[in-house]
Short mmCIF file of C-alpha atoms in Angstrom, two decimals:
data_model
loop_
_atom_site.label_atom_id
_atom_site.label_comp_id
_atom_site.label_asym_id
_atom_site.label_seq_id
_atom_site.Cartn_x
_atom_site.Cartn_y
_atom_site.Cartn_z
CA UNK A 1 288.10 -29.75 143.31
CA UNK A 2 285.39 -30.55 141.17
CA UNK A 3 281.68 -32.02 140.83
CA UNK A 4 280.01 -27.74 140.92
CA UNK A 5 277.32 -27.93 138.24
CA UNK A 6 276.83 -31.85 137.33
CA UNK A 7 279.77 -32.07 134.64
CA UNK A 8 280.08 -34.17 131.87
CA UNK A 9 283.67 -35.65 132.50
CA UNK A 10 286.21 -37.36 130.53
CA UNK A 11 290.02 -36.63 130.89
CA UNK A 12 292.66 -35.76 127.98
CA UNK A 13 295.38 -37.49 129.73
CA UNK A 14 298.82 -36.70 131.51
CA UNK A 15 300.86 -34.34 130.54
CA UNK A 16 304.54 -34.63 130.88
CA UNK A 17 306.69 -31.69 131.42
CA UNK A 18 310.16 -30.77 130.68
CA UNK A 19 311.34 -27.92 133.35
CA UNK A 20 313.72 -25.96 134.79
CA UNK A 21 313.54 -24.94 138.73
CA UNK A 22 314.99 -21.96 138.85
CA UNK A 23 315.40 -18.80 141.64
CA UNK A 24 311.55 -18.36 140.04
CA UNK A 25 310.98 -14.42 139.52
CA UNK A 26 307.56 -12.60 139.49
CA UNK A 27 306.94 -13.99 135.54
CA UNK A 28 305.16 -16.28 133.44
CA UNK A 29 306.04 -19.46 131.82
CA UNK A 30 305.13 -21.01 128.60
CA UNK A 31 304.84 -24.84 128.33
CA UNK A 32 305.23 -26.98 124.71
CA UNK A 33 303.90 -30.48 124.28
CA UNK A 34 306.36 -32.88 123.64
CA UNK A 35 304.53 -36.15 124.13
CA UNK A 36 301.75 -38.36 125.87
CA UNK A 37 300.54 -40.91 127.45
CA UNK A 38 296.94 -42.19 128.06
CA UNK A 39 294.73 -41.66 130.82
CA UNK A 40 291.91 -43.40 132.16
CA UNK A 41 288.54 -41.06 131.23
CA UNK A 42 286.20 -42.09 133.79
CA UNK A 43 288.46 -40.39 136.76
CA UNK A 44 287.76 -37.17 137.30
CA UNK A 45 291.01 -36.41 138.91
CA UNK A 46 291.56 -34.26 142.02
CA UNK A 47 294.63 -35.55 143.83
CA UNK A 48 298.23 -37.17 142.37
CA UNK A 49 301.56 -38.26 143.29
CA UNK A 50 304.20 -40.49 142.45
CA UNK A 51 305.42 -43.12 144.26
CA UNK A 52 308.34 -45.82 143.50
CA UNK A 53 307.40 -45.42 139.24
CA UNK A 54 303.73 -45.07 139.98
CA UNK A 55 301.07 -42.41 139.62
CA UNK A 56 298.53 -42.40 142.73
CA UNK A 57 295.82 -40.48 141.99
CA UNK A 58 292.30 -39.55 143.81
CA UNK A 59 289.39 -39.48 141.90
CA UNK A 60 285.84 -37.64 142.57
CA UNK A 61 281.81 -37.28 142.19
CA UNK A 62 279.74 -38.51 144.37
CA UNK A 63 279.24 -42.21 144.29
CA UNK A 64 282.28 -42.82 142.11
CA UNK A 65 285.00 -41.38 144.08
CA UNK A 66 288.34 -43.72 144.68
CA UNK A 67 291.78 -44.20 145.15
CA UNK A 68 294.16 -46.11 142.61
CA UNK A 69 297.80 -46.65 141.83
CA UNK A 70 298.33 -46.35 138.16
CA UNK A 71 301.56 -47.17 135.90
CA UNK A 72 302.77 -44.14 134.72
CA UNK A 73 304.77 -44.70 131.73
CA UNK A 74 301.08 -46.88 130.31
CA UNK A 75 298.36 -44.97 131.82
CA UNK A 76 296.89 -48.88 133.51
CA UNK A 77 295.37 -48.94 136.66
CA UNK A 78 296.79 -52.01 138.71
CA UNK A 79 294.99 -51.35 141.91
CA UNK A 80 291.34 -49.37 142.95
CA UNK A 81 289.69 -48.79 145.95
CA UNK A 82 286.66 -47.22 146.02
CA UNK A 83 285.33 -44.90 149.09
CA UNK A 84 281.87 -44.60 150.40
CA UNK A 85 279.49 -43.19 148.56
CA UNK A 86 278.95 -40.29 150.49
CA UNK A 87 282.39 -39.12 149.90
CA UNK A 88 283.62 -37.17 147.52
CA UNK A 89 287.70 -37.83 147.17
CA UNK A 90 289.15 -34.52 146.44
CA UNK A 91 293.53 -34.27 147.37
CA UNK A 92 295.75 -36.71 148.72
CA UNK A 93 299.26 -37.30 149.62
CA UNK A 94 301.91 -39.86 150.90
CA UNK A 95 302.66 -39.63 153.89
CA UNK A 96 304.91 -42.37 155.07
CA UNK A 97 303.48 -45.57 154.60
CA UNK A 98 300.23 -43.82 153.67
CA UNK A 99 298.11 -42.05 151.59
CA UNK A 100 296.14 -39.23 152.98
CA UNK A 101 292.94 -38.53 150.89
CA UNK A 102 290.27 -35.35 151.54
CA UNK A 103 287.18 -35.39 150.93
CA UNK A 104 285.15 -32.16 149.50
CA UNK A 105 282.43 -31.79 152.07
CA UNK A 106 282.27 -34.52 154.42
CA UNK A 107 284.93 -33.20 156.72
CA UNK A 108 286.73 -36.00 157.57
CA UNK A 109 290.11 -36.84 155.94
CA UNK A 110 290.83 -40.78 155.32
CA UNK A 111 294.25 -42.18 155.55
CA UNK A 112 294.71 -45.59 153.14
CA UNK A 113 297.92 -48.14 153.41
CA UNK A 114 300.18 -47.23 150.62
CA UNK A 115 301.81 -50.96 149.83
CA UNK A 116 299.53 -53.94 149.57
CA UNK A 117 296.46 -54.63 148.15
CA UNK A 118 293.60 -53.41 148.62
CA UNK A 119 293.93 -49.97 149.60
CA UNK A 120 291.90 -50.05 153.03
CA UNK A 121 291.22 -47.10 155.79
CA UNK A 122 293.45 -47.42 158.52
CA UNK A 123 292.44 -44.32 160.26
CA UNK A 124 290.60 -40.96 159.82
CA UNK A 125 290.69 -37.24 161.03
CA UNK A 126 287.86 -34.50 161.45
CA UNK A 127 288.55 -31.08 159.79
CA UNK A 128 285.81 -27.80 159.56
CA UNK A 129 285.06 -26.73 156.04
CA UNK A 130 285.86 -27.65 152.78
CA UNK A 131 288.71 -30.53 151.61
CA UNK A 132 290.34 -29.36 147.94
CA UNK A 133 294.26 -30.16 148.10
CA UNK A 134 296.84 -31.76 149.70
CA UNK A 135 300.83 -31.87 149.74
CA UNK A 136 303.66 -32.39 152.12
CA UNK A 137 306.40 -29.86 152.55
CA UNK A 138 308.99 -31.67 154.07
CA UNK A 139 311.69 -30.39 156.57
CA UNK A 140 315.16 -29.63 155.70
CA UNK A 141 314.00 -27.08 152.69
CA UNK A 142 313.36 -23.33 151.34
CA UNK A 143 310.10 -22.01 153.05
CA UNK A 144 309.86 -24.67 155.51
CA UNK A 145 309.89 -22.98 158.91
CA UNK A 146 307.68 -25.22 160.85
CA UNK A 147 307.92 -28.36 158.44
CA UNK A 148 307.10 -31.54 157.57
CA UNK A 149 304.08 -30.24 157.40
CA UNK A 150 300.65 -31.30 155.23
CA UNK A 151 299.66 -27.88 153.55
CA UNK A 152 295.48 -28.04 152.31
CA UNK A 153 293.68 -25.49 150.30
CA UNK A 154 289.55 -25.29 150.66
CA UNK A 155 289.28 -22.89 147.29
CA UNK A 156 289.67 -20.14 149.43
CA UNK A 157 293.35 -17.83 148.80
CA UNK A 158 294.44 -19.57 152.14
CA UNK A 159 296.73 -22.07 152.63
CA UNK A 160 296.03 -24.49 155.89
CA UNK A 161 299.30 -26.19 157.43
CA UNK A 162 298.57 -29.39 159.75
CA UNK A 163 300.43 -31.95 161.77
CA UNK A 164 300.99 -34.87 158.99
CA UNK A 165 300.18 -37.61 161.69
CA UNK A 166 297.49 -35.57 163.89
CA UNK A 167 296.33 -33.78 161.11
CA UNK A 168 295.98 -30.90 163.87
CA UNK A 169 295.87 -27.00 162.10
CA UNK A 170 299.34 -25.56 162.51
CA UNK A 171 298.77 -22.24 161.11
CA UNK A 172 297.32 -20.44 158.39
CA UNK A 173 298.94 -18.28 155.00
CA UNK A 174 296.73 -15.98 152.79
CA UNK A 175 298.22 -15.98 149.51
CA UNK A 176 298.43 -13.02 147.15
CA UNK A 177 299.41 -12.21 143.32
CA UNK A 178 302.24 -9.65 142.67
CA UNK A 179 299.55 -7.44 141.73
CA UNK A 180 298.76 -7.74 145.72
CA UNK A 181 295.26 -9.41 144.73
CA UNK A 182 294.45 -12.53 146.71
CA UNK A 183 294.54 -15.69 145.15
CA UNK A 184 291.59 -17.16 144.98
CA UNK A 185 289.70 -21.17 144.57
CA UNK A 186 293.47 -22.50 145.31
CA UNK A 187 292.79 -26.36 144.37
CA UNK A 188 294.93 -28.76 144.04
CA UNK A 189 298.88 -28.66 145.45
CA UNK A 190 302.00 -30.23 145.07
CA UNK A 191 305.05 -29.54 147.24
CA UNK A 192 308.02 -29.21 144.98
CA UNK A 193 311.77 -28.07 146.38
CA UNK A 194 310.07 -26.16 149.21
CA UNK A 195 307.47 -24.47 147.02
CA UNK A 196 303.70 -24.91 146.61
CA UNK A 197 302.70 -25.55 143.50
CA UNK A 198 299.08 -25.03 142.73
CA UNK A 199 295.82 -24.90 140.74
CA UNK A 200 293.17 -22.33 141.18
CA UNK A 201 289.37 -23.18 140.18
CA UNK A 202 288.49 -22.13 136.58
CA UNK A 203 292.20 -20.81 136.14
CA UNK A 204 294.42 -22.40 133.59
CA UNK A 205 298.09 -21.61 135.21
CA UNK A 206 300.33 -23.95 137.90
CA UNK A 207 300.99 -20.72 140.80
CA UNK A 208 304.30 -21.50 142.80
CA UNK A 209 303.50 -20.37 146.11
CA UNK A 210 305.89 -19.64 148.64
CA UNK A 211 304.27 -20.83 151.72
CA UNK A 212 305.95 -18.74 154.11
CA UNK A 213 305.61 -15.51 152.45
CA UNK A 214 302.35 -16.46 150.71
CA UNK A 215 303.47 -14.90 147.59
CA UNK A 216 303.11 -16.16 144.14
CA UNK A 217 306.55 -15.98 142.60
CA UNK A 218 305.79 -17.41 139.39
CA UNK A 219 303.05 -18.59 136.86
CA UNK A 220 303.34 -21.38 134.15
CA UNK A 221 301.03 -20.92 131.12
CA UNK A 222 298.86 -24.12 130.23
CA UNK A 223 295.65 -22.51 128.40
CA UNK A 224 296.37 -24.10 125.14
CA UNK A 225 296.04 -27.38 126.21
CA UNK A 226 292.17 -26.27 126.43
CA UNK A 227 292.09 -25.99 123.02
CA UNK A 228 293.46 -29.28 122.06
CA UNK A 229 289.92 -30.78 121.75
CA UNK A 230 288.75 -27.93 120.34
CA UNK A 231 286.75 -26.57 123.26
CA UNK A 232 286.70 -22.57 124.49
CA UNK A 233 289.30 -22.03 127.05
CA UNK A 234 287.56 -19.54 128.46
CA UNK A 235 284.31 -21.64 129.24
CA UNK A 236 283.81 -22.11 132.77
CA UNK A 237 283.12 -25.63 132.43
CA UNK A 238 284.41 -29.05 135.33
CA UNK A 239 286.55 -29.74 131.89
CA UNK A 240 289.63 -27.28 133.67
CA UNK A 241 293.14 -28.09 134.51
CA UNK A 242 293.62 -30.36 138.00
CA UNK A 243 295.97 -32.43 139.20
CA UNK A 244 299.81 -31.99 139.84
CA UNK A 245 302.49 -34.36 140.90
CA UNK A 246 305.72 -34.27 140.69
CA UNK A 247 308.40 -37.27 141.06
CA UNK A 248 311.48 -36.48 142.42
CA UNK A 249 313.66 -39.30 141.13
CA UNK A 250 313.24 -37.64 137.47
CA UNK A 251 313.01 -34.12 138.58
CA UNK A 252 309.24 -34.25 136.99
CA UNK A 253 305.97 -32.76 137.00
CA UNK A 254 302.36 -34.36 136.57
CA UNK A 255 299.97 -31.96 135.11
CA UNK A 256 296.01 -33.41 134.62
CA UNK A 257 294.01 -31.73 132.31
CA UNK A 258 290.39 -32.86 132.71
CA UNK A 259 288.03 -32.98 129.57
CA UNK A 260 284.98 -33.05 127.95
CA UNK A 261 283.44 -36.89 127.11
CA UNK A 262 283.67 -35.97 123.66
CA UNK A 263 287.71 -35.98 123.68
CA UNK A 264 288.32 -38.46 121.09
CA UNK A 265 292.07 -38.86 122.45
CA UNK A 266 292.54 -39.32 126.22
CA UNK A 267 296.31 -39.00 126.75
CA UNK A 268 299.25 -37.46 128.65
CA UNK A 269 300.89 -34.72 127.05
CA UNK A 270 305.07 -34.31 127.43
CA UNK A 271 305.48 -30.43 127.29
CA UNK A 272 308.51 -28.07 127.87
CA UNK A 273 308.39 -25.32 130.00
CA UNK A 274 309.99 -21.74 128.86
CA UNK A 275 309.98 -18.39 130.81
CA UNK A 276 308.08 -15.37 129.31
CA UNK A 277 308.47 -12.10 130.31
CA UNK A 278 309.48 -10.47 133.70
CA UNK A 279 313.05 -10.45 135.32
CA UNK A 280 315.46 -12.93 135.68
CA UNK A 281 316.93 -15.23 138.39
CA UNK A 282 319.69 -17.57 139.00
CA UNK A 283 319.39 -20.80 137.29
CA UNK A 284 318.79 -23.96 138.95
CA UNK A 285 318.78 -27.87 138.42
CA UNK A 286 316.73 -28.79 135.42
CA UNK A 287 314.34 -31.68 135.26
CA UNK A 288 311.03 -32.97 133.48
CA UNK A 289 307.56 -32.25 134.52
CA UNK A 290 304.24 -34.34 133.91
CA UNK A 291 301.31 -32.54 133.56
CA UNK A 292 297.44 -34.87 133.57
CA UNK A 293 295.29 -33.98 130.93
#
């Protein structure tokens, strides 16, 4: 999500994170830079995935929303398609042999061919309310009772499940804290092992959701990477965290960290992720995470 309040936008960079999935308890996690990698400052990033060594990533505002494919180890864009201006691209997702992007408050969700260039719209779907992110949960794991299925937030503490090809509503999950308070402005998603992983508006922690249950067992720290420009943390500023994608071939997470246009270093940031606090659980595979800043 993003363009409330006519920000001034630049972005850090992406942030790559080393991490360990494991049977996540009710605690929070602490993440260490490591590393980075540049990062394109005019996108103002709401959705991202990898595909095949690439980023994909949807950028937003009105008038300057588009789509690209970006190399991920450099930080170039290689291909850009821009949508019409009165769009603005908020989450998208592969789905197939296509990207899915949403758009913020134009109700209509656009899908774009994935291989060949230019990106063009092959087809569209209608949708009431607000568009703010997008993953696939994909059959065959943990939490997946009626999947594949495209789960979409609107910034409200619900999560929307939909047909990936009709884009028809499924079913609906409010999602709650362990405190039992609803989480609220849920943003931007990525599906990850049968979890949700998500943003909230203004909030500087990755929630993973489980879908089903709508329960948030676990929270991974990222407010220092505020500070790395020197900027208050606790500003409620359009310079907050967005953007999460995860590649599966590495066993990574993307993490985008949107700044201020006075950032002097636009870059992605390698971090390692550590628990804090709360109980344990049984350990599973590990991997690295990248994190967009």
């Amino acid at each position: 999500m993003g363009g409330r309040g006519g920000p001034s936008l630049a972005l850090h960079g992406l942030v790559l994170i080393l991490f360990i999935f494991p049977c996540f308890a009710a605690a929070a996690w602490s993440v260490k830079v490591v590393g980075r990698v540049p990062h394109d400052a005019d996108c103002f990033t709401q959705g991202l995935f990898f595909h095949e060594g690439f980023l994909y990533e949807s950028c937003g505002l009105w008038g300057k929303s588009n789509i690209r494919k970006v190399n991920a180890a450099s930080g170039r864009v290689v291909q850009q398609t821009h949508l019409a201006d009165e769009h603005f691209a908020e989450g998208a997702e592969r789905v197939g042999s296509e990207v899915v992007v949403l758009t913020w408050r134009s109700g209509v969700a656009l899908r774009y061919n994935l291989d060949g260039a230019p990106f063009a719209v092959q087809s569209s779907h209608r949708y009431a309310g607000e568009g703010w992110g997008l993953c696939l949960l994909p059959s065959g794991v943990r939490h997946s009772n009626f999947a594949p299925v495209l789960v979409m937030s609107d910034g409200s503490d619900t999560l929307f499940f939909r047909h990936p090809d009709t884009f028809q509503l499924l079913g609906q999950q409010r999602v709650f804290l362990a405190s039992g308070k609803p989480l609220n402005m849920i943003n931007e998603l990525e599906c990850v092992d049968g979890w949700v992983f998500a943003n909230a508006w203004y909030d500087h922690n990755i929630y993973a959701i489980n879908p089903h249950a709508g329960t948030v067992n676990a929270a991974f720290a990222f407010n220092k990477f505020q500070l790395l420009d020197g900027r208050d943390p606790k500003a409620q500023t359009a310079d907050v965290l967005n953007g999460i994608a995860y590649d599966s071939t590495q066993k990574a997470l993307a993490r985008h960290f949107q700044g201020g246009d006075h950032n002097p270093l636009p870059a992605t940031v390698h971090c390692e992720v550590s628990r804090r606090g709360g109980g344990g659980g049984g350990a599973g595979g590990a991997g690295t995470c990248a994190c967009a800043c």
